[in-house]
């Protein structure tokens, strides 16, 4: 099997790489680039721990090939913080203790930002429905939902 | 996942040429089933042909009383599309109930139909509506497409380009989802054109099918007074999630629910 050349922008940095075609985005991020903030939970597209942003919407990095993303852009959890300041959604998760063990948190935050990008003032019901693709094995959903409500408000206010 | 050669053609012709000259190729649309199957080594294609760089396969248009949905439209694009929301709003609702938001961003209508998963949502809708499936070389009538479990009448090197649907007077689809996978244990689609009603069932058998007695009864009288237990239990799946009898009951319950919500 031949390696293929790809050009992919991750967190505003362009990477020109030669990769094996079967390289999944999640493995590329974690193993090649050392961006381990994006987690591997189920590895079967159920849990959402591996969510990253593509065109401002969350997708699951365990279920897409890097080859499918040639000339495209991805944002990971590492790139949310700007000038040493947490992203409003990260801050909201901290304020509301929107995590227990923290394993699902990066995916939850990316998923939440994706929701707010589409709908900047979701109801509690809309937030819960949106989280269908994110699992928290600690079952800490109450505070996650609270966090997203606050994060949405802060994102609206900060434009 | 085993390795493979990766191709991203810019035209249908190029995609088919690559297909014809490869050993065990597979077309890739959104990959929401194909990649998962490859990761589990249920399938090991020699060549993956990504269709997403082919232009014109992701458009939605309408003409008179028909809408045309490009095969590479994602479930998410369909659920947000203004034409579809205006013309057949419950088709947008169906799209918004597939998988989860991240899956809907990737998965496509053409991929779902070509995969012909017996528990998928699109096949039941396509079968109930007056719909034609356009491919690179012919038009397939909806009733001729789904031939079995994960089987269709598509040739191996044939690519769905769009789905053309006649706008119905009424359409709805609801499902009783498996709580873990969200796939339909039973899904019911009802489409009505004048006094002609078609009821289809997904999730309950090896392929989506038309419920003849229910369709006939609703064509005569579009009310929730339907004949019960009309589907032979021999036709229905029996597994750890639901018995055949339970599925037969759900078919009646969901059909009535659609009519009562109307």
CSV table of C-alpha atoms in Angstrom, one decimal:
chain,number,residue,atom,x,y,z
A,1,UNK,CA,0.0,0.0,0.0
A,2,UNK,CA,1.3,3.4,-0.9
A,3,UNK,CA,1.6,6.3,1.4
A,4,UNK,CA,-0.2,9.4,0.3
A,5,UNK,CA,0.6,13.0,0.7
A,6,UNK,CA,-1.8,15.2,2.6
A,7,UNK,CA,-2.0,18.8,3.6
A,8,UNK,CA,-4.1,19.4,6.7
A,9,UNK,CA,-4.5,22.5,8.9
A,10,UNK,CA,-4.8,21.7,12.5
A,11,UNK,CA,-5.2,24.5,15.0
A,12,UNK,CA,-4.2,27.0,12.4
A,13,UNK,CA,-1.0,25.2,11.7
A,14,UNK,CA,-0.4,23.6,8.3
A,15,UNK,CA,1.0,20.1,8.1
A,16,UNK,CA,2.3,18.5,4.9
A,17,UNK,CA,2.7,14.8,5.7
A,18,UNK,CA,3.0,11.5,4.0
A,19,UNK,CA,0.7,9.0,5.7
A,20,UNK,CA,-0.7,5.5,5.3
A,21,UNK,CA,-4.2,5.7,3.9
A,22,UNK,CA,-5.7,3.9,6.9
A,23,UNK,CA,-4.6,6.6,9.4
A,24,UNK,CA,-7.6,7.8,11.4
A,25,UNK,CA,-7.7,11.4,12.4
A,26,UNK,CA,-7.7,10.5,16.1
A,27,UNK,CA,-4.4,8.5,15.7
A,28,UNK,CA,-2.9,11.2,13.7
A,29,UNK,CA,-3.7,13.8,16.3
A,30,UNK,CA,-2.5,11.8,19.3
A,31,UNK,CA,0.4,9.7,17.9
A,32,UNK,CA,1.8,11.9,15.1
A,33,UNK,CA,1.2,15.3,16.6
A,34,UNK,CA,1.1,14.6,20.3
A,35,UNK,CA,-2.2,16.4,20.7
A,36,UNK,CA,-3.6,14.1,23.4
A,37,UNK,CA,-6.4,16.4,24.6
A,38,UNK,CA,-8.7,14.6,22.1
A,39,UNK,CA,-9.5,11.3,23.8
A,40,UNK,CA,-10.2,7.8,22.6
A,41,UNK,CA,-13.2,6.4,24.5
A,42,UNK,CA,-15.2,3.7,22.7
A,43,UNK,CA,-13.4,4.0,19.4
A,44,UNK,CA,-16.7,3.0,17.8
A,45,UNK,CA,-18.4,6.4,17.2
A,46,UNK,CA,-20.6,6.1,20.2
A,47,UNK,CA,-19.1,8.1,23.1
A,48,UNK,CA,-17.9,11.4,21.6
A,49,UNK,CA,-14.7,11.7,23.7
A,50,UNK,CA,-12.8,12.2,20.4
A,51,UNK,CA,-14.8,15.2,19.1
A,52,UNK,CA,-13.0,17.9,17.2
A,53,UNK,CA,-14.3,20.8,15.2
A,54,UNK,CA,-14.5,20.7,11.4
A,55,UNK,CA,-16.2,23.7,9.7
A,56,UNK,CA,-17.3,24.8,13.2
A,57,UNK,CA,-19.2,21.6,13.8
A,58,UNK,CA,-18.2,18.7,16.0
A,59,UNK,CA,-17.2,15.4,14.3
A,60,UNK,CA,-15.8,12.2,15.8
A,61,UNK,CA,-12.1,11.9,15.1
A,62,UNK,CA,-12.3,8.1,15.5
A,63,UNK,CA,-14.5,7.7,12.5
A,64,UNK,CA,-12.8,9.7,9.8
A,65,UNK,CA,-9.6,9.2,7.8
A,66,UNK,CA,-7.0,11.9,7.6
A,67,UNK,CA,-7.1,11.2,3.9
A,68,UNK,CA,-10.7,12.4,3.8
A,69,UNK,CA,-9.6,15.8,5.2
A,70,UNK,CA,-7.0,16.8,2.6
A,71,UNK,CA,-6.8,20.6,2.3
A,72,UNK,CA,-9.2,21.0,5.2
A,73,UNK,CA,-9.1,22.4,8.7
A,74,UNK,CA,-9.5,20.9,12.1
A,75,UNK,CA,-9.6,22.5,15.6
A,76,UNK,CA,-8.9,20.5,18.7
A,77,UNK,CA,-9.5,21.2,22.4
A,78,UNK,CA,-5.9,22.5,22.7
A,79,UNK,CA,-6.7,25.5,20.5
A,80,UNK,CA,-9.7,26.9,22.4
A,81,UNK,CA,-7.6,28.8,25.0
A,82,UNK,CA,-6.5,32.2,23.7
A,83,UNK,CA,-3.8,34.3,25.3
A,84,UNK,CA,-3.7,32.2,28.4
A,85,UNK,CA,-7.5,32.6,28.9
A,86,UNK,CA,-9.8,29.7,28.9
A,87,UNK,CA,-12.6,29.7,26.2
A,88,UNK,CA,-15.9,30.7,27.8
A,89,UNK,CA,-17.2,27.1,27.5
A,90,UNK,CA,-14.1,25.7,29.2
A,91,UNK,CA,-14.5,28.3,31.9
A,92,UNK,CA,-18.2,27.5,32.4
A,93,UNK,CA,-17.3,23.8,32.8
A,94,UNK,CA,-14.8,24.8,35.5
A,95,UNK,CA,-17.2,27.1,37.3
A,96,UNK,CA,-20.0,24.6,37.4
A,97,UNK,CA,-17.9,21.5,38.0
A,98,UNK,CA,-19.1,20.1,34.7
A,99,UNK,CA,-17.0,17.0,35.1
A,100,UNK,CA,-16.3,14.2,37.4
A,101,UNK,CA,-13.4,12.1,36.2
A,102,UNK,CA,-12.9,14.4,33.2
A,103,UNK,CA,-12.4,11.8,30.5
A,104,UNK,CA,-15.4,12.8,28.4
A,105,UNK,CA,-14.8,16.6,29.0
A,106,UNK,CA,-12.9,17.5,25.9
A,107,UNK,CA,-15.5,15.9,23.7
A,108,UNK,CA,-18.3,17.5,25.8
A,109,UNK,CA,-16.8,20.9,25.3
A,110,UNK,CA,-16.3,20.6,21.6
A,111,UNK,CA,-19.8,19.2,21.2
A,112,UNK,CA,-21.2,22.1,23.3
A,113,UNK,CA,-19.3,24.7,21.2
A,114,UNK,CA,-20.7,23.0,18.0
A,115,UNK,CA,-24.2,23.3,19.4
A,116,UNK,CA,-23.8,27.0,20.3
A,117,UNK,CA,-22.4,27.7,16.8
A,118,UNK,CA,-25.7,26.5,15.4
A,119,UNK,CA,-28.1,27.7,18.1
A,120,UNK,CA,-26.7,30.3,20.4
A,121,UNK,CA,-29.5,30.1,23.0
A,122,UNK,CA,-30.5,26.4,23.3
A,123,UNK,CA,-33.1,25.3,25.9
A,124,UNK,CA,-32.2,22.7,28.4
A,125,UNK,CA,-34.1,20.1,26.4
A,126,UNK,CA,-32.1,21.1,23.2
A,127,UNK,CA,-28.9,20.7,25.1
A,128,UNK,CA,-29.8,17.3,26.4
A,129,UNK,CA,-30.9,16.2,23.0
A,130,UNK,CA,-27.7,17.5,21.4
A,131,UNK,CA,-25.6,15.5,23.9
A,132,UNK,CA,-27.0,12.2,22.4
A,133,UNK,CA,-23.6,11.6,20.9
A,134,UNK,CA,-21.6,12.2,24.1
A,135,UNK,CA,-21.4,9.7,26.9
A,136,UNK,CA,-20.3,10.5,30.5
A,137,UNK,CA,-19.7,7.3,32.3
A,138,UNK,CA,-19.7,9.1,35.6
A,139,UNK,CA,-23.3,10.1,34.7
A,140,UNK,CA,-22.4,13.7,35.6
A,141,UNK,CA,-24.9,15.2,33.1
A,142,UNK,CA,-26.6,17.6,35.5
A,143,UNK,CA,-23.6,19.8,35.8
A,144,UNK,CA,-22.6,19.3,32.2
A,145,UNK,CA,-25.9,20.7,31.1
A,146,UNK,CA,-25.6,23.6,33.6
A,147,UNK,CA,-22.1,24.3,32.3
A,148,UNK,CA,-23.3,24.5,28.7
A,149,UNK,CA,-26.2,26.8,29.7
A,150,UNK,CA,-23.6,29.2,31.3
A,151,UNK,CA,-21.1,28.7,28.5
A,152,UNK,CA,-23.8,29.6,25.9
A,153,UNK,CA,-24.6,32.8,27.8
A,154,UNK,CA,-20.9,33.8,28.0
A,155,UNK,CA,-20.3,33.0,24.3
A,156,UNK,CA,-23.3,35.1,23.4
A,157,UNK,CA,-22.1,38.0,25.5
A,158,UNK,CA,-18.5,37.8,24.2
A,159,UNK,CA,-19.8,37.5,20.6
B,1,UNK,CA,-8.2,-1.6,10.1
B,2,UNK,CA,-6.3,-3.2,7.2
B,3,UNK,CA,-4.6,-0.8,4.8
B,4,UNK,CA,-5.9,0.1,1.3
B,5,UNK,CA,-5.2,2.4,-1.5
B,6,UNK,CA,-7.0,5.7,-1.3
B,7,UNK,CA,-8.4,7.7,-4.2
B,8,UNK,CA,-10.3,10.9,-4.3
B,9,UNK,CA,-11.6,11.3,-7.9
B,10,UNK,CA,-13.2,14.6,-9.1
B,11,UNK,CA,-15.8,13.0,-11.4
B,12,UNK,CA,-18.1,10.0,-11.5
B,13,UNK,CA,-16.3,8.7,-14.7
B,14,UNK,CA,-13.0,8.8,-12.9
B,15,UNK,CA,-14.5,7.1,-9.8
B,16,UNK,CA,-15.9,4.3,-12.0
B,17,UNK,CA,-12.7,3.8,-13.9
B,18,UNK,CA,-10.8,3.5,-10.6
B,19,UNK,CA,-13.4,1.0,-9.4
B,20,UNK,CA,-13.2,-1.1,-12.5
B,21,UNK,CA,-9.4,-1.3,-12.4
B,22,UNK,CA,-9.2,-2.2,-8.7
B,23,UNK,CA,-9.2,-5.5,-7.0
B,24,UNK,CA,-11.8,-5.2,-4.2
B,25,UNK,CA,-12.8,-1.6,-4.2
B,26,UNK,CA,-15.4,0.3,-2.1
B,27,UNK,CA,-17.0,3.7,-2.6
B,28,UNK,CA,-16.8,5.9,0.4
B,29,UNK,CA,-19.5,8.6,1.1
B,30,UNK,CA,-19.7,9.7,4.8
B,31,UNK,CA,-18.1,6.5,6.1
B,32,UNK,CA,-20.4,6.2,9.1
B,33,UNK,CA,-20.9,2.5,8.4
B,34,UNK,CA,-18.1,1.6,6.1
B,35,UNK,CA,-15.2,2.9,8.4
B,36,UNK,CA,-16.8,1.2,11.4
B,37,UNK,CA,-17.0,-2.1,9.5
B,38,UNK,CA,-13.4,-1.7,8.4
B,39,UNK,CA,-12.2,-1.0,11.9
B,40,UNK,CA,-13.8,-4.2,13.0
B,41,UNK,CA,-12.2,-6.0,10.1
B,42,UNK,CA,-15.6,-7.2,8.9
B,43,UNK,CA,-14.5,-5.9,5.5
B,44,UNK,CA,-11.1,-5.2,4.0
B,45,UNK,CA,-11.3,-3.3,0.7
B,46,UNK,CA,-8.2,-3.1,-1.4
B,47,UNK,CA,-9.1,0.4,-2.6
B,48,UNK,CA,-11.2,3.2,-1.0
B,49,UNK,CA,-12.8,5.6,-3.5
B,50,UNK,CA,-13.9,8.8,-1.7
B,51,UNK,CA,-16.8,10.4,-3.5
B,52,UNK,CA,-16.9,13.6,-1.6
B,53,UNK,CA,-14.8,15.6,-4.0
B,54,UNK,CA,-17.2,15.0,-6.9
B,55,UNK,CA,-19.2,18.2,-7.6
B,56,UNK,CA,-22.9,18.5,-7.9
B,57,UNK,CA,-23.8,15.5,-5.7
B,58,UNK,CA,-24.6,17.6,-2.6
B,59,UNK,CA,-27.4,19.8,-3.9
B,60,UNK,CA,-31.1,20.0,-3.2
B,61,UNK,CA,-33.5,21.4,-5.7
B,62,UNK,CA,-37.2,21.5,-6.4
B,63,UNK,CA,-39.2,21.6,-9.6
B,64,UNK,CA,-43.0,21.7,-9.7
B,65,UNK,CA,-44.1,19.1,-7.2
B,66,UNK,CA,-40.8,17.2,-7.0
B,67,UNK,CA,-37.7,17.6,-4.9
B,68,UNK,CA,-34.3,16.2,-5.8
B,69,UNK,CA,-31.8,15.4,-3.1
B,70,UNK,CA,-28.1,14.9,-4.1
B,71,UNK,CA,-26.8,11.6,-2.9
B,72,UNK,CA,-23.9,13.1,-0.9
B,73,UNK,CA,-26.2,15.5,1.1
B,74,UNK,CA,-25.5,14.8,4.8
B,75,UNK,CA,-28.4,14.1,7.2
B,76,UNK,CA,-27.5,17.3,8.8
B,77,UNK,CA,-27.7,19.3,5.6
B,78,UNK,CA,-31.1,17.7,4.8
B,79,UNK,CA,-32.5,18.5,8.2
B,80,UNK,CA,-31.6,22.1,7.8
B,81,UNK,CA,-32.5,22.5,4.2
B,82,UNK,CA,-35.1,25.2,3.5
B,83,UNK,CA,-36.6,23.5,0.4
B,84,UNK,CA,-37.0,20.2,2.3
B,85,UNK,CA,-38.4,21.9,5.4
B,86,UNK,CA,-41.0,23.7,3.2
B,87,UNK,CA,-42.0,20.8,1.0
B,88,UNK,CA,-41.7,17.7,3.2
B,89,UNK,CA,-41.0,18.9,6.7
B,90,UNK,CA,-41.1,15.4,8.2
B,91,UNK,CA,-38.3,14.3,5.9
B,92,UNK,CA,-36.1,17.0,7.6
B,93,UNK,CA,-37.4,15.6,11.0
B,94,UNK,CA,-36.4,12.1,10.0
B,95,UNK,CA,-32.9,13.3,9.0
B,96,UNK,CA,-32.6,15.0,12.4
B,97,UNK,CA,-33.3,11.7,14.2
B,98,UNK,CA,-30.5,9.6,12.7
B,99,UNK,CA,-27.6,8.7,14.9
B,100,UNK,CA,-26.4,11.8,16.8
B,101,UNK,CA,-25.4,15.3,15.7
B,102,UNK,CA,-21.7,14.4,14.8
B,103,UNK,CA,-22.8,11.3,12.9
B,104,UNK,CA,-25.4,13.4,11.0
B,105,UNK,CA,-22.6,15.8,9.9
B,106,UNK,CA,-20.8,13.0,8.1
B,107,UNK,CA,-23.4,10.4,7.1
B,108,UNK,CA,-25.2,10.8,3.7
B,109,UNK,CA,-28.6,9.9,2.3
B,110,UNK,CA,-27.0,8.1,-0.7
B,111,UNK,CA,-24.6,6.1,1.6
B,112,UNK,CA,-27.5,5.1,3.8
B,113,UNK,CA,-29.7,4.0,0.9
B,114,UNK,CA,-26.9,2.1,-0.9
B,115,UNK,CA,-26.0,0.4,2.4
B,116,UNK,CA,-29.6,-0.8,2.8
B,117,UNK,CA,-29.4,-1.5,6.5
B,118,UNK,CA,-32.7,-3.1,7.4
B,119,UNK,CA,-33.0,-0.9,10.5
B,120,UNK,CA,-32.0,2.4,8.9
B,121,UNK,CA,-34.5,5.2,8.6
B,122,UNK,CA,-34.1,6.4,5.0
B,123,UNK,CA,-35.0,3.2,3.2
B,124,UNK,CA,-38.5,3.1,4.8
B,125,UNK,CA,-39.2,6.7,3.8
B,126,UNK,CA,-37.9,6.2,0.3
B,127,UNK,CA,-40.1,3.2,-0.2
B,128,UNK,CA,-43.2,4.9,1.1
B,129,UNK,CA,-42.8,8.0,-0.9
B,130,UNK,CA,-43.1,8.2,-4.7
B,131,UNK,CA,-39.4,8.2,-5.3
B,132,UNK,CA,-36.9,7.3,-8.0
B,133,UNK,CA,-33.2,6.6,-7.3
B,134,UNK,CA,-31.0,8.1,-10.0
B,135,UNK,CA,-27.6,6.6,-10.6
B,136,UNK,CA,-24.8,7.3,-13.0
B,137,UNK,CA,-26.4,5.2,-15.7
B,138,UNK,CA,-30.2,4.7,-15.0
B,139,UNK,CA,-33.2,5.5,-12.9
B,140,UNK,CA,-34.3,2.8,-10.4
B,141,UNK,CA,-37.8,2.8,-9.0
B,142,UNK,CA,-37.9,2.8,-5.2
B,143,UNK,CA,-39.6,-0.6,-5.1
B,144,UNK,CA,-36.9,-2.2,-7.1
B,145,UNK,CA,-34.0,-1.0,-5.0
B,146,UNK,CA,-34.0,-2.8,-1.7
B,147,UNK,CA,-33.6,-6.5,-2.4
B,148,UNK,CA,-32.4,-7.8,1.0
B,149,UNK,CA,-30.4,-7.3,4.1
B,150,UNK,CA,-27.6,-4.9,3.1
B,151,UNK,CA,-28.5,-5.7,-0.5
B,152,UNK,CA,-29.8,-3.6,-3.3
B,153,UNK,CA,-30.3,-3.9,-7.1
B,154,UNK,CA,-27.3,-1.5,-7.6
B,155,UNK,CA,-24.5,-2.9,-9.7
B,156,UNK,CA,-21.2,-3.0,-7.8
B,157,UNK,CA,-19.7,-0.1,-9.9
B,158,UNK,CA,-22.9,2.0,-9.9
B,159,UNK,CA,-23.1,5.2,-8.0
B,160,UNK,CA,-26.4,6.8,-6.7
B,161,UNK,CA,-26.3,10.5,-7.8
B,162,UNK,CA,-29.7,11.7,-6.5
B,163,UNK,CA,-33.1,10.8,-5.1
B,164,UNK,CA,-36.1,12.3,-6.7
B,165,UNK,CA,-39.3,12.5,-4.6
B,166,UNK,CA,-42.8,13.6,-5.5
B,167,UNK,CA,-44.1,15.9,-2.8
B,168,UNK,CA,-46.9,14.0,-0.9
B,169,UNK,CA,-50.0,15.4,0.7
B,170,UNK,CA,-48.9,13.8,3.9
B,171,UNK,CA,-45.7,12.2,5.1
B,172,UNK,CA,-44.4,11.2,8.5
B,173,UNK,CA,-41.9,8.7,9.9
B,174,UNK,CA,-41.5,7.6,13.5
B,175,UNK,CA,-39.4,5.0,15.1
B,176,UNK,CA,-39.1,3.0,18.3
B,177,UNK,CA,-35.4,3.2,18.7
B,178,UNK,CA,-33.1,0.7,20.4
B,179,UNK,CA,-32.0,2.7,23.4
B,180,UNK,CA,-28.3,2.0,22.9
B,181,UNK,CA,-27.8,2.0,19.1
B,182,UNK,CA,-30.7,4.3,18.2
B,183,UNK,CA,-31.4,2.1,15.3
B,184,UNK,CA,-35.1,1.4,14.7
B,185,UNK,CA,-36.5,-1.7,16.4
B,186,UNK,CA,-39.5,-0.7,14.4
B,187,UNK,CA,-39.8,2.4,12.2
B,188,UNK,CA,-43.0,3.3,10.3
B,189,UNK,CA,-43.2,5.7,7.3
B,190,UNK,CA,-46.6,6.8,5.9
B,191,UNK,CA,-46.9,8.7,2.7
B,192,UNK,CA,-50.3,9.8,1.2
B,193,UNK,CA,-51.0,11.0,-2.3
B,194,UNK,CA,-54.7,11.8,-2.8
B,195,UNK,CA,-56.4,8.6,-1.6
B,196,UNK,CA,-53.4,6.4,-2.1
B,197,UNK,CA,-51.6,5.7,1.2
B,198,UNK,CA,-48.4,3.6,1.6
B,199,UNK,CA,-47.2,2.4,5.0
B,200,UNK,CA,-43.7,1.0,5.1
B,201,UNK,CA,-41.8,-0.7,8.0
B,202,UNK,CA,-38.1,-0.6,8.8
B,203,UNK,CA,-36.2,-2.4,11.5
B,204,UNK,CA,-38.7,-5.3,11.7
B,205,UNK,CA,-37.6,-7.6,8.9
B,206,UNK,CA,-34.5,-8.4,6.7
B,207,UNK,CA,-35.4,-5.4,4.5
B,208,UNK,CA,-37.9,-2.5,4.6
B,209,UNK,CA,-41.3,-3.6,3.3
B,210,UNK,CA,-44.7,-2.2,2.5
B,211,UNK,CA,-47.5,-3.2,4.9
B,212,UNK,CA,-50.1,-4.0,2.4
B,213,UNK,CA,-53.2,-4.4,4.6
B,214,UNK,CA,-52.4,-1.2,6.6
B,215,UNK,CA,-51.8,0.7,3.3
B,216,UNK,CA,-55.1,-0.6,1.9
B,217,UNK,CA,-57.1,0.3,5.0
B,218,UNK,CA,-55.6,3.8,5.3
B,219,UNK,CA,-56.2,4.4,1.6
B,220,UNK,CA,-59.9,3.7,2.2
B,221,UNK,CA,-60.2,5.5,5.5
B,222,UNK,CA,-57.3,7.7,6.8
B,223,UNK,CA,-58.1,7.1,10.5
B,224,UNK,CA,-56.5,5.3,13.4
B,225,UNK,CA,-59.1,2.5,13.2
B,226,UNK,CA,-56.7,0.1,11.5
B,227,UNK,CA,-56.8,-3.7,11.3
B,228,UNK,CA,-54.5,-5.1,13.9
B,229,UNK,CA,-51.9,-7.8,13.6
B,230,UNK,CA,-51.9,-7.9,9.9
B,231,UNK,CA,-48.2,-8.7,9.5
B,232,UNK,CA,-47.3,-12.4,9.6
B,233,UNK,CA,-45.0,-13.2,12.5
B,234,UNK,CA,-42.9,-15.3,10.1
B,235,UNK,CA,-41.9,-12.2,8.3
B,236,UNK,CA,-40.6,-10.4,11.4
B,237,UNK,CA,-37.2,-10.4,13.1
B,238,UNK,CA,-36.8,-12.0,16.5
B,239,UNK,CA,-33.7,-11.1,18.5
B,240,UNK,CA,-32.6,-10.1,22.0
B,241,UNK,CA,-34.1,-6.6,21.6
B,242,UNK,CA,-37.6,-7.7,20.7
B,243,UNK,CA,-39.7,-10.7,19.8
B,244,UNK,CA,-41.6,-10.9,16.5
B,245,UNK,CA,-44.8,-10.5,18.4
B,246,UNK,CA,-43.6,-7.3,20.0
B,247,UNK,CA,-42.5,-5.9,16.7
B,248,UNK,CA,-45.9,-6.7,15.2
B,249,UNK,CA,-47.5,-4.9,18.0
B,250,UNK,CA,-45.2,-1.9,17.6
B,251,UNK,CA,-46.1,-1.7,13.9
B,252,UNK,CA,-49.8,-1.2,14.8
B,253,UNK,CA,-49.0,1.2,17.7
B,254,UNK,CA,-46.6,3.4,15.7
B,255,UNK,CA,-49.0,3.5,12.7
B,256,UNK,CA,-51.8,4.7,14.9
B,257,UNK,CA,-49.5,7.2,16.6
B,258,UNK,CA,-48.7,8.8,13.3
B,259,UNK,CA,-52.3,9.1,12.3
B,260,UNK,CA,-53.3,10.5,15.7
B,261,UNK,CA,-50.5,13.1,15.6
B,262,UNK,CA,-51.6,14.2,12.2
